[in-house]
Each structure stands twice: as C-alpha cells, then as structure tokens.
C-alpha cells in the first residue's frame, strides 16, 4: 500500500483553465437509478461545456436534469495529477434558435458516439470544484 | 465540426486487459439523486476493481448499490482512443474477514482522497463493455 499524497483545492478560474487544456472528459448521468459514466470529447465556452452525441445515446438523459462532468490529467513521471468536477444541468441545444446556442453549435467538437452525432448538448454549470494531487 | 470516426466494440477480455494498463479510473455514484464522477486510482484482481478511500468520502455511497467505473486512454497523435465501462455493485471490504478480501486489501492502491484513506471498496462486476474509437 502506497502512502497518500498531498491535496490542494483549486479555485474556479484555475479549474476552468485546466479543463480547457483537455479534450476528453467523463459525463455522469443517472439512467433508471443507475449511475453511468460516459467519455465525451468536449469544448468549453467560458464556463459552459458543449458536446455532441447521437439520437439514441444514453446521454440524452442529461437534458433538464442534474449531471456531472469530470476532467482530469496526470503526469505520472512528475507524480502530479488534477481533477475538476463540474456539476450542473444538461440542456439540449440542437434546435435552439437563440444566438448563444448558434455560437455554441459552431464549436469544433468530435463525438465518440456512433454517427450521426447530430445532437448538441450543453451543461449549465452550478458548481465547479477541483483538486491538485501530489501522488505520494 | 469534425467528422465522426469509426467505433469498434471490445470483448470482455479485451476490456479487462486494457483496464489493467491504467491506474486512474472514474467512479460514478448517485448522491441524493445527483450523479457524481470521482477520479479513483484502482487495482484489478481478475474482474474485480479495488480502491481505497476515506471515511467521509462521497464514494461511500458506492457500497451495496449500483456503480459504474470508467477507464479510458487516448493516443491523440495516432487518433485512437478506447473506453471501458464496468457496471456493478459496490462493497465495503474494510473489515471483511474472508481470505479473498484480505487478498484484495494487500493490493497496492494509491488514494486521491484526503487521508486517512483507510476504507477499502471493491466493485463486483455485472456488465463490462468497451469501445475502440478511431477519431475522425
């Protein structure tokens, strides 16, 4: 058993800056009472997370309900890792006609869902927390 | 908008082999109806996932309920990624006196939770699925 390392809380701005360095995050949704964790490539626009998926995806449980989105990165050689967890509400912006939604749909996001990945979702953030971990 | 890539389903053995190459995964739990995604270093023993956490961790919502555990890896240069999702049931084996639990508690697992990370949890797998993604 390895010893525990030190942990440092990250501020909201630092969390957002770090999130923006990554392309893959993990979306947490609840489907029939069971938590699912789904890898999603994403784009950030300010504090808003945007991604694409397909019509049949379980991720469509995300709109209008609580979701979490986790992004992390570890440098195993340096023994330093961080993780940011954004909690918020999912919203389907596929057909939204407001200017903001049009802007979000212009972002470059690759989808891991089987094509056609023609649905756009965003997460409206409520709480953003993060940790820097020095692995002992 | 980038085009979608190709997706290939991975068999159970291939999923387990790939999981075992990684040290960090993401645990999905439901806390008060809200899905949380928590980064966890883990060890594998066959199909069983083992990790350590602390007394106060939200992850203690995992025992005796449905959880998901996701592990992925992407080689951005080669444009290939994979993700495995293990769905199962959490169990607290901190005080379990059976031989199997003692074996699991002897595995080397680092915890990202604030110390003391003196609680041992395992996931009893029910369903293991994975995908290989060629990023278009």
mmCIF file of N, CA, C and O in Angstrom, chain A residues 43-52 93-109 120-122, chain B residues 1:
data_model
loop_
_atom_site.group_PDB
_atom_site.id
_atom_site.type_symbol
_atom_site.label_atom_id
_atom_site.label_comp_id
_atom_site.label_asym_id
_atom_site.label_seq_id
_atom_site.Cartn_x
_atom_site.Cartn_y
_atom_site.Cartn_z
ATOM 1 N N UNK A 43 -16.038 20.805 -25.794
ATOM 2 C CA UNK A 43 -15.465 22.137 -25.982
ATOM 3 C C UNK A 43 -15.981 23.011 -24.850
ATOM 4 O O UNK A 43 -17.028 22.736 -24.254
ATOM 5 N N UNK A 44 -15.205 24.035 -24.510
ATOM 6 C CA UNK A 44 -15.610 24.970 -23.462
ATOM 7 C C UNK A 44 -15.879 26.329 -24.105
ATOM 8 O O UNK A 44 -15.163 26.755 -25.004
ATOM 9 N N UNK A 45 -16.905 27.003 -23.626
ATOM 10 C CA UNK A 45 -17.119 28.398 -23.999
ATOM 11 C C UNK A 45 -17.399 29.117 -22.690
ATOM 12 O O UNK A 45 -18.503 29.028 -22.160
ATOM 13 N N UNK A 46 -16.377 29.756 -22.155
ATOM 14 C CA UNK A 46 -16.498 30.315 -20.816
ATOM 15 C C UNK A 46 -16.660 29.180 -19.821
ATOM 16 O O UNK A 46 -15.817 28.291 -19.763
ATOM 17 N N UNK A 47 -17.757 29.176 -19.091
ATOM 18 C CA UNK A 47 -17.999 28.117 -18.104
ATOM 19 C C UNK A 47 -18.929 27.034 -18.652
ATOM 20 O O UNK A 47 -19.309 26.126 -17.917
ATOM 21 N N UNK A 48 -19.307 27.168 -19.899
ATOM 22 C CA UNK A 48 -20.254 26.223 -20.484
ATOM 23 C C UNK A 48 -19.528 25.096 -21.207
ATOM 24 O O UNK A 48 -18.618 25.336 -21.990
ATOM 25 N N UNK A 49 -19.929 23.869 -20.911
ATOM 26 C CA UNK A 49 -19.378 22.687 -21.574
ATOM 27 C C UNK A 49 -20.332 22.290 -22.699
ATOM 28 O O UNK A 49 -21.551 22.268 -22.510
ATOM 29 N N UNK A 50 -19.775 22.007 -23.860
ATOM 30 C CA UNK A 50 -20.592 21.665 -25.031
ATOM 31 C C UNK A 50 -20.118 20.351 -25.616
ATOM 32 O O UNK A 50 -18.909 20.112 -25.703
ATOM 33 N N UNK A 51 -21.055 19.495 -26.005
ATOM 34 C CA UNK A 51 -20.660 18.297 -26.735
ATOM 35 C C UNK A 51 -21.766 17.818 -27.657
ATOM 36 O O UNK A 51 -22.899 18.289 -27.603
ATOM 37 N N UNK A 52 -21.367 16.894 -28.528
ATOM 38 C CA UNK A 52 -22.294 16.345 -29.497
ATOM 39 C C UNK A 52 -22.513 14.880 -29.219
ATOM 40 O O UNK A 52 -21.615 14.181 -28.761
ATOM 41 N N UNK A 93 -29.393 21.737 -27.025
ATOM 42 C CA UNK A 93 -29.433 22.997 -27.787
ATOM 43 C C UNK A 93 -29.435 22.724 -29.301
ATOM 44 O O UNK A 93 -29.116 23.603 -30.095
ATOM 45 N N UNK A 94 -29.803 21.501 -29.649
ATOM 46 C CA UNK A 94 -29.782 21.109 -31.071
ATOM 47 C C UNK A 94 -30.627 22.045 -31.931
ATOM 48 O O UNK A 94 -30.218 22.452 -33.017
ATOM 49 N N UNK A 95 -31.803 22.375 -31.430
ATOM 50 C CA UNK A 95 -32.733 23.157 -32.250
ATOM 51 C C UNK A 95 -32.962 24.556 -31.687
ATOM 52 O O UNK A 95 -33.852 25.268 -32.159
ATOM 53 N N UNK A 96 -32.169 24.932 -30.692
ATOM 54 C CA UNK A 96 -32.366 26.248 -30.079
ATOM 55 C C UNK A 96 -31.994 27.344 -31.079
ATOM 56 O O UNK A 96 -30.952 27.261 -31.732
ATOM 57 N N UNK A 97 -32.853 28.344 -31.214
ATOM 58 C CA UNK A 97 -32.633 29.353 -32.255
ATOM 59 C C UNK A 97 -31.975 30.629 -31.730
ATOM 60 O O UNK A 97 -31.723 31.550 -32.494
ATOM 61 N N UNK A 98 -31.685 30.657 -30.433
ATOM 62 C CA UNK A 98 -31.034 31.857 -29.905
ATOM 63 C C UNK A 98 -29.588 31.940 -30.378
ATOM 64 O O UNK A 98 -28.957 30.929 -30.702
ATOM 65 N N UNK A 99 -29.050 33.142 -30.380
ATOM 66 C CA UNK A 99 -27.715 33.409 -30.917
ATOM 67 C C UNK A 99 -26.640 32.652 -30.154
ATOM 68 O O UNK A 99 -25.698 32.117 -30.745
ATOM 69 N N UNK A 100 -26.800 32.607 -28.848
ATOM 70 C CA UNK A 100 -25.826 31.923 -28.000
ATOM 71 C C UNK A 100 -25.724 30.438 -28.364
ATOM 72 O O UNK A 100 -24.622 29.891 -28.494
ATOM 73 N N UNK A 101 -26.856 29.789 -28.563
ATOM 74 C CA UNK A 101 -26.845 28.368 -28.937
ATOM 75 C C UNK A 101 -26.209 28.184 -30.307
ATOM 76 O O UNK A 101 -25.478 27.211 -30.541
ATOM 77 N N UNK A 102 -26.471 29.108 -31.213
ATOM 78 C CA UNK A 102 -25.850 29.029 -32.548
ATOM 79 C C UNK A 102 -24.335 29.125 -32.434
ATOM 80 O O UNK A 102 -23.604 28.410 -33.117
ATOM 81 N N UNK A 103 -23.883 30.017 -31.566
ATOM 82 C CA UNK A 103 -22.438 30.145 -31.324
ATOM 83 C C UNK A 103 -21.854 28.824 -30.811
ATOM 84 O O UNK A 103 -20.827 28.364 -31.274
ATOM 85 N N UNK A 104 -22.548 28.249 -29.833
ATOM 86 C CA UNK A 104 -22.048 27.004 -29.228
ATOM 87 C C UNK A 104 -22.002 25.875 -30.256
ATOM 88 O O UNK A 104 -21.073 25.072 -30.273
ATOM 89 N N UNK A 105 -22.975 25.860 -31.144
ATOM 90 C CA UNK A 105 -23.005 24.807 -32.177
ATOM 91 C C UNK A 105 -21.947 24.998 -33.255
ATOM 92 O O UNK A 105 -21.753 24.130 -34.093
ATOM 93 N N UNK A 106 -21.280 26.161 -33.225
ATOM 94 C CA UNK A 106 -20.212 26.394 -34.205
ATOM 95 C C UNK A 106 -18.859 25.900 -33.688
ATOM 96 O O UNK A 106 -17.866 25.906 -34.406
ATOM 97 N N UNK A 107 -18.823 25.464 -32.406
ATOM 98 C CA UNK A 107 -17.568 24.981 -31.830
ATOM 99 C C UNK A 107 -17.201 23.625 -32.437
ATOM 100 O O UNK A 107 -18.068 22.854 -32.831
ATOM 101 N N UNK A 108 -15.901 23.379 -32.523
ATOM 102 C CA UNK A 108 -15.436 22.093 -33.064
ATOM 103 C C UNK A 108 -15.434 21.053 -31.951
ATOM 104 O O UNK A 108 -14.662 21.160 -31.002
ATOM 105 N N UNK A 109 -16.307 20.087 -32.028
ATOM 106 C CA UNK A 109 -16.368 19.012 -31.032
ATOM 107 C C UNK A 109 -16.497 17.684 -31.758
ATOM 108 O O UNK A 109 -17.410 17.497 -32.566
ATOM 109 N N UNK A 120 -26.744 18.329 -30.112
ATOM 110 C CA UNK A 120 -25.843 19.192 -29.339
ATOM 111 C C UNK A 120 -26.372 19.340 -27.924
ATOM 112 O O UNK A 120 -27.547 19.668 -27.719
ATOM 113 N N UNK A 121 -25.495 19.111 -26.965
ATOM 114 C CA UNK A 121 -25.878 19.305 -25.563
ATOM 115 C C UNK A 121 -24.923 20.292 -24.915
ATOM 116 O O UNK A 121 -23.758 20.393 -25.301
ATOM 117 N N UNK A 122 -25.420 21.013 -23.936
ATOM 118 C CA UNK A 122 -24.528 21.841 -23.130
ATOM 119 C C UNK A 122 -24.801 21.571 -21.662
ATOM 120 O O UNK A 122 -25.862 21.035 -21.300
ATOM 121 N N UNK B 1 -16.901 21.766 -37.199
ATOM 122 C CA UNK B 1 -17.320 20.469 -36.695
ATOM 123 C C UNK B 1 -16.532 19.364 -37.395
ATOM 124 O O UNK B 1 -16.529 19.266 -38.609
#
